[in-house]
CSV table of C-alpha atoms in Angstrom, one decimal:
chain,number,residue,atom,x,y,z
A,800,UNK,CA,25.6,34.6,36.0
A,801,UNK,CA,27.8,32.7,34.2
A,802,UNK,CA,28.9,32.4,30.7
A,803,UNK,CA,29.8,29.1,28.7
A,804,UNK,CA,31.8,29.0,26.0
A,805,UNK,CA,30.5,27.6,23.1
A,806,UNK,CA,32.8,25.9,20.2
A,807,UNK,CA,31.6,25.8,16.6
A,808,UNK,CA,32.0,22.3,14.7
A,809,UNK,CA,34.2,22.8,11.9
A,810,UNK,CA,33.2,21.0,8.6
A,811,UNK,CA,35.0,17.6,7.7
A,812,UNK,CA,37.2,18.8,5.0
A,813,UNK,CA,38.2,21.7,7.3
A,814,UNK,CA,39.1,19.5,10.2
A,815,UNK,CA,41.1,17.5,8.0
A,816,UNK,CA,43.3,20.5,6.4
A,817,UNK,CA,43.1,21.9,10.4
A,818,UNK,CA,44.5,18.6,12.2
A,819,UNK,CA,45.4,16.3,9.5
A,820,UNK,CA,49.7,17.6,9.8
A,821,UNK,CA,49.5,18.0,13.6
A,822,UNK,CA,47.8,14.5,14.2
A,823,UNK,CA,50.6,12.6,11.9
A,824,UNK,CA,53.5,14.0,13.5
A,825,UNK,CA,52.5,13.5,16.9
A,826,UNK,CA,52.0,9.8,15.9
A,827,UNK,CA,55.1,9.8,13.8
A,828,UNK,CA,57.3,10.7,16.9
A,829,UNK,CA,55.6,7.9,19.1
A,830,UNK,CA,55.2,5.3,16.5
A,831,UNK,CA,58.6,3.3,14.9
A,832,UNK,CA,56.3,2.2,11.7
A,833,UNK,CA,55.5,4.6,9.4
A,834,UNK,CA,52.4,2.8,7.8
A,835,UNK,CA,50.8,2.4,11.8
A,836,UNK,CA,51.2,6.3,11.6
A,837,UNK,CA,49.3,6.2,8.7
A,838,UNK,CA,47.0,3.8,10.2
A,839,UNK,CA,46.6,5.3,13.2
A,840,UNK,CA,46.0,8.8,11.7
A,841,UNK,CA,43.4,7.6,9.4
A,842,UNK,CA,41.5,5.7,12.5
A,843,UNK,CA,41.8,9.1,14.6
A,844,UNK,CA,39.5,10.7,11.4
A,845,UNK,CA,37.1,7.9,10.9
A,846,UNK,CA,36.5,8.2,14.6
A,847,UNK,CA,36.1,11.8,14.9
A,848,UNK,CA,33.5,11.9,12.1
A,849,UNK,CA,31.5,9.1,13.6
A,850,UNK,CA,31.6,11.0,16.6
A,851,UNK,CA,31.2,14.5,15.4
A,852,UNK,CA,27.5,14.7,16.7
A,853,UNK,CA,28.8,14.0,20.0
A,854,UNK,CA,31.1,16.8,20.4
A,855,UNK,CA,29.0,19.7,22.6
A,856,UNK,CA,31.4,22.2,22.3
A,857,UNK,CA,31.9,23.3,25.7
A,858,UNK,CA,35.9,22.5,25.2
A,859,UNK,CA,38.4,23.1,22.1
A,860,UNK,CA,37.7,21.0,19.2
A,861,UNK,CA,41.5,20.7,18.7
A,862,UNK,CA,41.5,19.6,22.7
A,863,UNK,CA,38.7,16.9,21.6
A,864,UNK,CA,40.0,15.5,18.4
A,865,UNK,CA,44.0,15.2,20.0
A,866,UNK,CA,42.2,13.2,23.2
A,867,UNK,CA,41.2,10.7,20.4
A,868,UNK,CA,44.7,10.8,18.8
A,869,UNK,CA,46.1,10.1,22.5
A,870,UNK,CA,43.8,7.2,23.0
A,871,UNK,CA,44.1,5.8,20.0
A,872,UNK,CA,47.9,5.9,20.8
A,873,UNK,CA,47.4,4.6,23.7
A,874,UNK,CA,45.1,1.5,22.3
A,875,UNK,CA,48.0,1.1,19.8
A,876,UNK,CA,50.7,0.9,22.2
A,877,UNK,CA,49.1,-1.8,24.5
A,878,UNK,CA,48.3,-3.8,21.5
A,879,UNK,CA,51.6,-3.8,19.8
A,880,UNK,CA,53.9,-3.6,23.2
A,881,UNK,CA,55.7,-0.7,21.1
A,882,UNK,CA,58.1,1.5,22.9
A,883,UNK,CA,58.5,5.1,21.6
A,884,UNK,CA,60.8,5.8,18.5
A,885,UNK,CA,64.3,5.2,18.5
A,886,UNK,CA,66.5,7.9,17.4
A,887,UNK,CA,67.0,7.4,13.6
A,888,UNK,CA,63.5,8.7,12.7
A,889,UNK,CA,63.9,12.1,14.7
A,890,UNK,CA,67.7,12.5,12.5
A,891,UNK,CA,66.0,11.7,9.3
A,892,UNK,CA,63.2,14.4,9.7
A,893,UNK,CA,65.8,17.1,10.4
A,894,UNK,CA,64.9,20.3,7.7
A,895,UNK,CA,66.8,19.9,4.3
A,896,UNK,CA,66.5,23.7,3.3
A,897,UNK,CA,69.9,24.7,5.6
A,898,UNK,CA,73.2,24.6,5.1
A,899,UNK,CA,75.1,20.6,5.1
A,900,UNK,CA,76.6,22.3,8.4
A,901,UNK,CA,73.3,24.0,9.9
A,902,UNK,CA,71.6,20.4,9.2
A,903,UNK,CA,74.2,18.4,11.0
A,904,UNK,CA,74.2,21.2,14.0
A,905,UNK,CA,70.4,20.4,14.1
A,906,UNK,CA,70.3,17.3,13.9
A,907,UNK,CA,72.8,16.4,17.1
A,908,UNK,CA,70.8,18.9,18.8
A,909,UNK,CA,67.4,17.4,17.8
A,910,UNK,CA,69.1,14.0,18.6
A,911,UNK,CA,70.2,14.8,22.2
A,912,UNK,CA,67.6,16.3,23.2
A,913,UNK,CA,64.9,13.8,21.9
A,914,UNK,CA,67.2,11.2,24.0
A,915,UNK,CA,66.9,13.6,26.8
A,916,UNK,CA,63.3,13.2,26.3
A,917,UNK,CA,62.5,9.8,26.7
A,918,UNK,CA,64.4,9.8,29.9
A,919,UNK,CA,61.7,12.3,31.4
A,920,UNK,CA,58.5,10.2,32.9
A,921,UNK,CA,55.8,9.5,30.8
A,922,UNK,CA,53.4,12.0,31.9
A,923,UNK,CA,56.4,14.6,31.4
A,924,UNK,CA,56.9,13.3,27.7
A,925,UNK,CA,53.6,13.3,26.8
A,926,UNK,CA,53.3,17.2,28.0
A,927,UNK,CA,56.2,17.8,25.8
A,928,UNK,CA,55.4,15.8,22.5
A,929,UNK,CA,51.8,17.5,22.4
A,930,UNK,CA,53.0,21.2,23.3
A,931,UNK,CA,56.0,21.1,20.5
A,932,UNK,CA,55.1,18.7,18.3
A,933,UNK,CA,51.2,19.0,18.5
A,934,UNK,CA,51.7,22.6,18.9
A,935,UNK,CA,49.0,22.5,21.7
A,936,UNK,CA,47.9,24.5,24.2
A,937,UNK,CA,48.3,23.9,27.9
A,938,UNK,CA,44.3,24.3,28.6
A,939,UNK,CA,44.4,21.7,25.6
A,940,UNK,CA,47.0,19.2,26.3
A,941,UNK,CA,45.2,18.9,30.0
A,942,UNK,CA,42.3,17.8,28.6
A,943,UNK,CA,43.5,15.3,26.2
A,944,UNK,CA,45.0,14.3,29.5
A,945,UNK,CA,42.4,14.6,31.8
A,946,UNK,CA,44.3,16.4,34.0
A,947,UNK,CA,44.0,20.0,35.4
A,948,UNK,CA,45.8,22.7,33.5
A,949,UNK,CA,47.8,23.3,36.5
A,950,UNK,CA,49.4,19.9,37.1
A,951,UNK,CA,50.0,20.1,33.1
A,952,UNK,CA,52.0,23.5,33.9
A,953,UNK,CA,53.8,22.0,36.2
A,954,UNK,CA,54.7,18.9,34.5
A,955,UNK,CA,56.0,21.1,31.8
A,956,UNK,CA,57.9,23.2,33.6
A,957,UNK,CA,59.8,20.6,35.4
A,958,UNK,CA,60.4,18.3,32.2
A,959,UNK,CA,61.7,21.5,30.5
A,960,UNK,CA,63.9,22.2,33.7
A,961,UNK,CA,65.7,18.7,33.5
A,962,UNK,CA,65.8,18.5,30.0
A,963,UNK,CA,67.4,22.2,30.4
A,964,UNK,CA,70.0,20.6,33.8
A,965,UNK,CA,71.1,17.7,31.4
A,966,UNK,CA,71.9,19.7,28.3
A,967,UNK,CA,73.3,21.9,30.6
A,968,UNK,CA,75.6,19.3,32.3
A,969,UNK,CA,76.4,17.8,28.8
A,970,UNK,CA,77.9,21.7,27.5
């Protein structure tokens, strides 16, 4: 006998507060203009709560809400021919609360390795931006991706690996 997890519908204003931060950043480190994040954030909500009686709760709600986010990027990219940021809007969301030294430390890190990034293929990249700046979960990120968590693992693994060979080769 098997047992199937079942996934409770959180309320509208608590999906909001839930997914509202973790939704805009992964669009605002995809997306050059900041009012298509704002767009594209808003349209992600209108669509989940049109769609909210059509989640069955067999999967994460935070797996079901980020595959809209990713298709809505997706619809947004083909439409605008937009490639990913450039590497003035990953300096300028460096933390303010360190040290003028910490900050500048950080942000040639950040900036490296973001450009270290985009050199990884796209299935790599997206692995990446949903795991540390979506703060997702690998059973989570493969299905937003459709994929199987295993080929996610791997993806992960090996984009981590370069990006850990070229900051490596760069010290």
């Amino acid at each position: 006998m098997t047992t199937a997890l079942i996934y409770a519908k959180p309320n509208q204003r608590q999906i909001y507060e839930d997914y509202s931060a973790k939704i805009y950043r992964y669009f605002r480190y995809r997306v050059k203009n900041i009012w298509d994040v704002e767009d594209l954030t808003t349209t992600v909500f209108i669509k989940v709560y049109s769609k909210l009686d059509q989640y069955d709760g067999r999967h994460p709600f935070g797996a079901w809400i980020f595959r809209i986010a990713h298709n809505a990027l997706i619809d947004h990219m083909r439409k605008k021919r937009e490639c990913p940021v450039d590497q003035d809007t990953f300096s300028t969301m460096a933390a303010t609360d360190k040290l003028p030294e910490e900050c500048l430390l950080t942000q040639e890190t950040t900036e490296g390795l973001w450009q270290k990034v985009h050199t990884l293929t796209t299935d790599q990249r997206n692995v990446i931006s949903l795991r540390y700046l979506a703060d997702l979960r690998m059973n989570e990120i493969a299905e937003i991706l459709g994929k199987t968590e295993a080929s996610v693992k791997i993806l992960h693994f090996r984009g981590i690996k370069k990006l850990q060979q070229m900051m490596d080769a760069k010290a």
